[in-house]
PDB file of C-alpha atoms in Angstrom:
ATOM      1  CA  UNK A 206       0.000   0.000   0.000  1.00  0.00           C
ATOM      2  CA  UNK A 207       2.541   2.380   0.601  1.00  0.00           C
ATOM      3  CA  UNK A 208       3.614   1.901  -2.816  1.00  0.00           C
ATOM      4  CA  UNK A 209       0.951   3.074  -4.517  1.00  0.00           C
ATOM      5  CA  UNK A 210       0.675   6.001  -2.246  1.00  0.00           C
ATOM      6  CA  UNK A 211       3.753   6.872  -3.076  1.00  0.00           C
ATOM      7  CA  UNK A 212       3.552   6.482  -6.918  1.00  0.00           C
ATOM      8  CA  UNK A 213       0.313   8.877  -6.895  1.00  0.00           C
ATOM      9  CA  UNK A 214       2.312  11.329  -5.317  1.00  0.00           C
ATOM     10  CA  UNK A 215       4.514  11.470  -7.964  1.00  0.00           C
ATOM     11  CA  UNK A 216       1.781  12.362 -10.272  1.00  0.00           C
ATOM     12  CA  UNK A 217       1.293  16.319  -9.617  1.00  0.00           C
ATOM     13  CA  UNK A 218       4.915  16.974 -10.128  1.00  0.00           C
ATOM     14  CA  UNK A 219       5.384  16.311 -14.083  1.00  0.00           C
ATOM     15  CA  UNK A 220       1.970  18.992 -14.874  1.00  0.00           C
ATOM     16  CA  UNK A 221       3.566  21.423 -12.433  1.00  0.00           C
ATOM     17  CA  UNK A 222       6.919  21.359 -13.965  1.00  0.00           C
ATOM     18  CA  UNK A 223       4.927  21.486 -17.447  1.00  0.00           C
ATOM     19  CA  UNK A 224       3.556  24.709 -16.761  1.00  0.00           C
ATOM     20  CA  UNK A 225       6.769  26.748 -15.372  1.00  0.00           C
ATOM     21  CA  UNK A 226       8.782  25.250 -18.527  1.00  0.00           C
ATOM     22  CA  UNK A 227       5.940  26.504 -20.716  1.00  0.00           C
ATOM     23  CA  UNK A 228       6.000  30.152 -18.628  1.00  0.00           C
ATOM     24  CA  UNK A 229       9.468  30.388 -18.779  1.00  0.00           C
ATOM     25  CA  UNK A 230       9.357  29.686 -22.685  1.00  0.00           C
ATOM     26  CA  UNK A 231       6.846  32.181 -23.162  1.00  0.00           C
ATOM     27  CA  UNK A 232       8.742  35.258 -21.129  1.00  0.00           C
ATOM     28  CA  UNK A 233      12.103  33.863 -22.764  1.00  0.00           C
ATOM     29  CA  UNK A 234      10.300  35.004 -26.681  1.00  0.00           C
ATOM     30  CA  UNK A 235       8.802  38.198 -25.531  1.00  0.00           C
ATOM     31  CA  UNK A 236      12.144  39.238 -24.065  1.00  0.00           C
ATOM     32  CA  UNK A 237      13.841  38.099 -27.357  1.00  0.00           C
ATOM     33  CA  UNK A 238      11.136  39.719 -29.676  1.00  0.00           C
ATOM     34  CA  UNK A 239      11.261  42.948 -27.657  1.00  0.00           C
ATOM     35  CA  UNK A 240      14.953  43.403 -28.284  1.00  0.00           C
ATOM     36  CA  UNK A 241      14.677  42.969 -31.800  1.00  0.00           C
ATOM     37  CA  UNK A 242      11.592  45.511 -32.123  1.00  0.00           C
ATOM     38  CA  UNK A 243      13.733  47.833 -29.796  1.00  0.00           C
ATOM     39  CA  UNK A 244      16.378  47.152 -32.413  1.00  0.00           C
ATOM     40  CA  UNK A 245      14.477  47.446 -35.724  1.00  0.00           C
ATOM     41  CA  UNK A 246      13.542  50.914 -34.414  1.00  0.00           C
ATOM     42  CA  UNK A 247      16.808  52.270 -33.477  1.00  0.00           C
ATOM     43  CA  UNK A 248      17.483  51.531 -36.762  1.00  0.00           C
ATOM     44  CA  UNK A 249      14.208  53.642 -38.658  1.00  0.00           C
ATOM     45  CA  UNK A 250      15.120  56.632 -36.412  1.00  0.00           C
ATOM     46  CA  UNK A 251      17.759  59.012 -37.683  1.00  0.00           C
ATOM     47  CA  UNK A 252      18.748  61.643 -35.697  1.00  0.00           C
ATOM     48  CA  UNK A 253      18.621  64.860 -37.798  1.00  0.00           C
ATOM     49  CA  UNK A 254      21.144  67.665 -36.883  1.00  0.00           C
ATOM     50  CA  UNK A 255      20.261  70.056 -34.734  1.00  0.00           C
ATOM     51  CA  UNK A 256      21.191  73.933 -35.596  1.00  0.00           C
ATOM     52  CA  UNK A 257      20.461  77.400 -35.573  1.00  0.00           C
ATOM     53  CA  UNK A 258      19.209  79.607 -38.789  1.00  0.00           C
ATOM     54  CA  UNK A 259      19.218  83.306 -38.791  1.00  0.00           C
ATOM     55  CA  UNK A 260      17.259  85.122 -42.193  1.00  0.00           C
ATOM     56  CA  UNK A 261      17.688  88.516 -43.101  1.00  0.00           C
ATOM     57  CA  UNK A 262      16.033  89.491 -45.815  1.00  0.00           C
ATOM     58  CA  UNK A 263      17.100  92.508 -48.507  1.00  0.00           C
ATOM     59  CA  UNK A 264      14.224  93.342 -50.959  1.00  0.00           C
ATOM     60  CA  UNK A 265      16.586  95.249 -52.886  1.00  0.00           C
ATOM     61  CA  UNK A 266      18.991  92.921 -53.435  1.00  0.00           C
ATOM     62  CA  UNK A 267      19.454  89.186 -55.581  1.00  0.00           C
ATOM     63  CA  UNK A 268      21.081  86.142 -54.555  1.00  0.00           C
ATOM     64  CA  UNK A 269      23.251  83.141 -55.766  1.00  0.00           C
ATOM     65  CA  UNK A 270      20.547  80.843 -56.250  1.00  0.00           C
ATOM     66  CA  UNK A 271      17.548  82.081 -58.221  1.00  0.00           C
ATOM     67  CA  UNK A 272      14.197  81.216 -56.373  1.00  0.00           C
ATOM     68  CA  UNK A 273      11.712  83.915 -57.655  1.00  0.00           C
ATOM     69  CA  UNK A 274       8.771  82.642 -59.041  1.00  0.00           C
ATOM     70  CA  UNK A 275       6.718  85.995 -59.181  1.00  0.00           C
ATOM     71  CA  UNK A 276       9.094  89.003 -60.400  1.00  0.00           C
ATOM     72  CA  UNK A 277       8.541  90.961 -56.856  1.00  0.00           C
ATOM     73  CA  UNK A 278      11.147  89.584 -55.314  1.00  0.00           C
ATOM     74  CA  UNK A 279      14.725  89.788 -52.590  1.00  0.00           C
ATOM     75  CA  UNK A 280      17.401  88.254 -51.182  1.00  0.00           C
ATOM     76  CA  UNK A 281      17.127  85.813 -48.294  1.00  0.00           C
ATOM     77  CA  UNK A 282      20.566  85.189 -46.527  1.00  0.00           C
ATOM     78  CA  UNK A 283      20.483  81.994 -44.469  1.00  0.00           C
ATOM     79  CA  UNK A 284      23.470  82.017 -41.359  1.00  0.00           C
ATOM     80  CA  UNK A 285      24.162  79.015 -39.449  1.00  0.00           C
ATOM     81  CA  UNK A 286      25.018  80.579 -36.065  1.00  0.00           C
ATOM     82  CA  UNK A 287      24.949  77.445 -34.258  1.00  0.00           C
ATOM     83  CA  UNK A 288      24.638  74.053 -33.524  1.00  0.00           C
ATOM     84  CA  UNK A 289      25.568  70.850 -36.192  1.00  0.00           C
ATOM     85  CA  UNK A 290      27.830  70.894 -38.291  1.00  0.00           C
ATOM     86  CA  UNK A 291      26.329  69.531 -41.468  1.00  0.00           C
ATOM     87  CA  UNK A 292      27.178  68.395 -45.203  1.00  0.00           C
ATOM     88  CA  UNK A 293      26.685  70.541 -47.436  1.00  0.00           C
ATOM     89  CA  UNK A 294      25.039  68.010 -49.947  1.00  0.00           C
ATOM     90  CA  UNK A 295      22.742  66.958 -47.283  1.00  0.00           C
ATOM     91  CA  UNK A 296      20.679  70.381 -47.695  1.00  0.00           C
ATOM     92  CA  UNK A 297      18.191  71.948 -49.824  1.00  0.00           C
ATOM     93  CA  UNK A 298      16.646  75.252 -49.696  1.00  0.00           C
ATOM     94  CA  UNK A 299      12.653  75.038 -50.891  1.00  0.00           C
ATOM     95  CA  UNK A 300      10.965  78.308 -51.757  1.00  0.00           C
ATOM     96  CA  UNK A 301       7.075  78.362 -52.104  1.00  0.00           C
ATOM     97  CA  UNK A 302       6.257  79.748 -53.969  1.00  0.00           C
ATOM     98  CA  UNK A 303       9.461  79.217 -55.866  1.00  0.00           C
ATOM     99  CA  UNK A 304      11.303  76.196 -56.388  1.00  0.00           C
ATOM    100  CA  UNK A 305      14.496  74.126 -54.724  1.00  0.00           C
ATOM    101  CA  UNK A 306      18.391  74.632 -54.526  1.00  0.00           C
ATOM    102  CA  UNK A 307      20.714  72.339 -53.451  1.00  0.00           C
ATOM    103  CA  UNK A 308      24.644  72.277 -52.673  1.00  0.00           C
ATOM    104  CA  UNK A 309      26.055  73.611 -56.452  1.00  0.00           C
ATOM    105  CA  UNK A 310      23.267  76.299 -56.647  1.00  0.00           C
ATOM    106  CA  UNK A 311      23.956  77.519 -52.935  1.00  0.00           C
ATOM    107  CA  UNK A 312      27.215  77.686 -53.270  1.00  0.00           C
ATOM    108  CA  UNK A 313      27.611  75.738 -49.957  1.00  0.00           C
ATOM    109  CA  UNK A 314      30.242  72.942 -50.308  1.00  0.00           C
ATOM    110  CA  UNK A 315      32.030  70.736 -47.950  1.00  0.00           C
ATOM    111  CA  UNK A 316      30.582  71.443 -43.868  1.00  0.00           C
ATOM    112  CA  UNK A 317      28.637  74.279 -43.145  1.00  0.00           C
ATOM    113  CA  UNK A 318      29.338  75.353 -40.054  1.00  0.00           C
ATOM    114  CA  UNK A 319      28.862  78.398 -37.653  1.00  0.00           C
ATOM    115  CA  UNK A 320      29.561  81.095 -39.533  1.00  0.00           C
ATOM    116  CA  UNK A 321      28.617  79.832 -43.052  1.00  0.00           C
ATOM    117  CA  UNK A 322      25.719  82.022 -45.038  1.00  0.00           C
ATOM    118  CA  UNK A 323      23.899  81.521 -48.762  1.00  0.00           C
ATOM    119  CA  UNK A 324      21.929  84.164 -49.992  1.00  0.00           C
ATOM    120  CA  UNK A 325      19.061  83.309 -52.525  1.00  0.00           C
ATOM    121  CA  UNK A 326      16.592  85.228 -54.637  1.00  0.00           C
ATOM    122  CA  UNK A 327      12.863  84.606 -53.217  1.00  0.00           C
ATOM    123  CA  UNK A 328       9.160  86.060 -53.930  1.00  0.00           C
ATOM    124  CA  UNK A 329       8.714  88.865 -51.113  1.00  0.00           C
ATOM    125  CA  UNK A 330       5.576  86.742 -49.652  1.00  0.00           C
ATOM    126  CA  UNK A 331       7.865  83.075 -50.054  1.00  0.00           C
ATOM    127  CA  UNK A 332       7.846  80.548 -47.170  1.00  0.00           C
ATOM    128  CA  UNK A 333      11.566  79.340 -47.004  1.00  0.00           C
ATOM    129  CA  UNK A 334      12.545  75.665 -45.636  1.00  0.00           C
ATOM    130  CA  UNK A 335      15.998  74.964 -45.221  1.00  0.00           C
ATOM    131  CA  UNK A 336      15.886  70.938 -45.593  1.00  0.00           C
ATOM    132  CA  UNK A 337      18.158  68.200 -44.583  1.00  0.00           C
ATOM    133  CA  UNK A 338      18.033  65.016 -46.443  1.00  0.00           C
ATOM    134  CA  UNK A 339      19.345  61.603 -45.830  1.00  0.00           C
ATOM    135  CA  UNK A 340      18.915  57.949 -46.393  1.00  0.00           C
ATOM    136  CA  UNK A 341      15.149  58.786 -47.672  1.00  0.00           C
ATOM    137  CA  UNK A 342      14.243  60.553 -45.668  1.00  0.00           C
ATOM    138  CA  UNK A 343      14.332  64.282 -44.686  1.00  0.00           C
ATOM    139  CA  UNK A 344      13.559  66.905 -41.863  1.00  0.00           C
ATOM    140  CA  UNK A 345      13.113  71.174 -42.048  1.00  0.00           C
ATOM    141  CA  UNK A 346      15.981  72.019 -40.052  1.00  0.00           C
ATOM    142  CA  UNK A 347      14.750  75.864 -40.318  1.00  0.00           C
ATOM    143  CA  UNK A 348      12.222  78.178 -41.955  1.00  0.00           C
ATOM    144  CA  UNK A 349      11.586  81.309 -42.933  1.00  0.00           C
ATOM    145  CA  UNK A 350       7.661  82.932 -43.437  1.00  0.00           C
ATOM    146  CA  UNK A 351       8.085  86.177 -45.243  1.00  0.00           C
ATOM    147  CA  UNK A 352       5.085  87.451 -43.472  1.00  0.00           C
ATOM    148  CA  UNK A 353       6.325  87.061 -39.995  1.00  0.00           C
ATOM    149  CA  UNK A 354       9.647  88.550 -40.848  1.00  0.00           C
TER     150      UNK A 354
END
């Protein structure tokens, strides 16, 4: 008799063990899948440069890069004063009205840097984006809104 006893005993243990193997399977894949998710996104996030844009804007003068669209137009001089340093061929300047200019209309080659200016032709009532672009995808580092200048 005390065999049996003891052999029913022995029963519980294998459906208890079952279910903390199974638990510990289950946390071991979220932990895993998290950490590649986590991963996968610090990939898709790029970190655009951070800097500071002053405008000054001349109606009675023209720039280096031609972005009038409307005849009734100035110069817009863009000044890094701060922040990232950035390539050069990374940025865009998008007039609208107006059009875009990149690095070999600017005039901006290399770094630009604190210190570094472009002056371009716009339409006196023009929103101005400066743009950086990479890897598909791009961010407006600064603008311009000729009607809050």
């Amino acid at each position: 008799m005390a065999v049996s006893t003891l052999r029913s005993a022995d029963d519980a243990v294998s459906p208890v063990v079952g279910v903390v193997l199974l638990f510990a399977i289950s946390i071991t894949l979220a932990a895993v899948t998290a950490g590649v998710v986590v991963g996968a996104e610090e990939g898709l996030i790029s970190s655009a440069p951070t800097a500071s844009f002053e405008f000054n804007y001349d109606a009675d003068a023209t720039g280096s890069a031609d972005l009038n669209h409307s005849g009734n137009s100035g110069a817009l001089t863009l000044s890094h004063v701060g922040g990232d340093t950035m390539d050069a061929s990374n940025l865009e300047v998008r007039a609208q009205p107006g059009g875009t200019a990149g690095e070999s209309a600017l005039g901006w080659s290399g770094e630009v840097a604190a210190g570094s200016s472009v002056t371009v032709t716009v339409d006196a009532g023009a929103t101005v984006r400066l743009v950086h672009s990479t890897d598909g995808s791009s961010t407006t580092v600064a603008t311009w809104d000729a009607d809050s200048a």
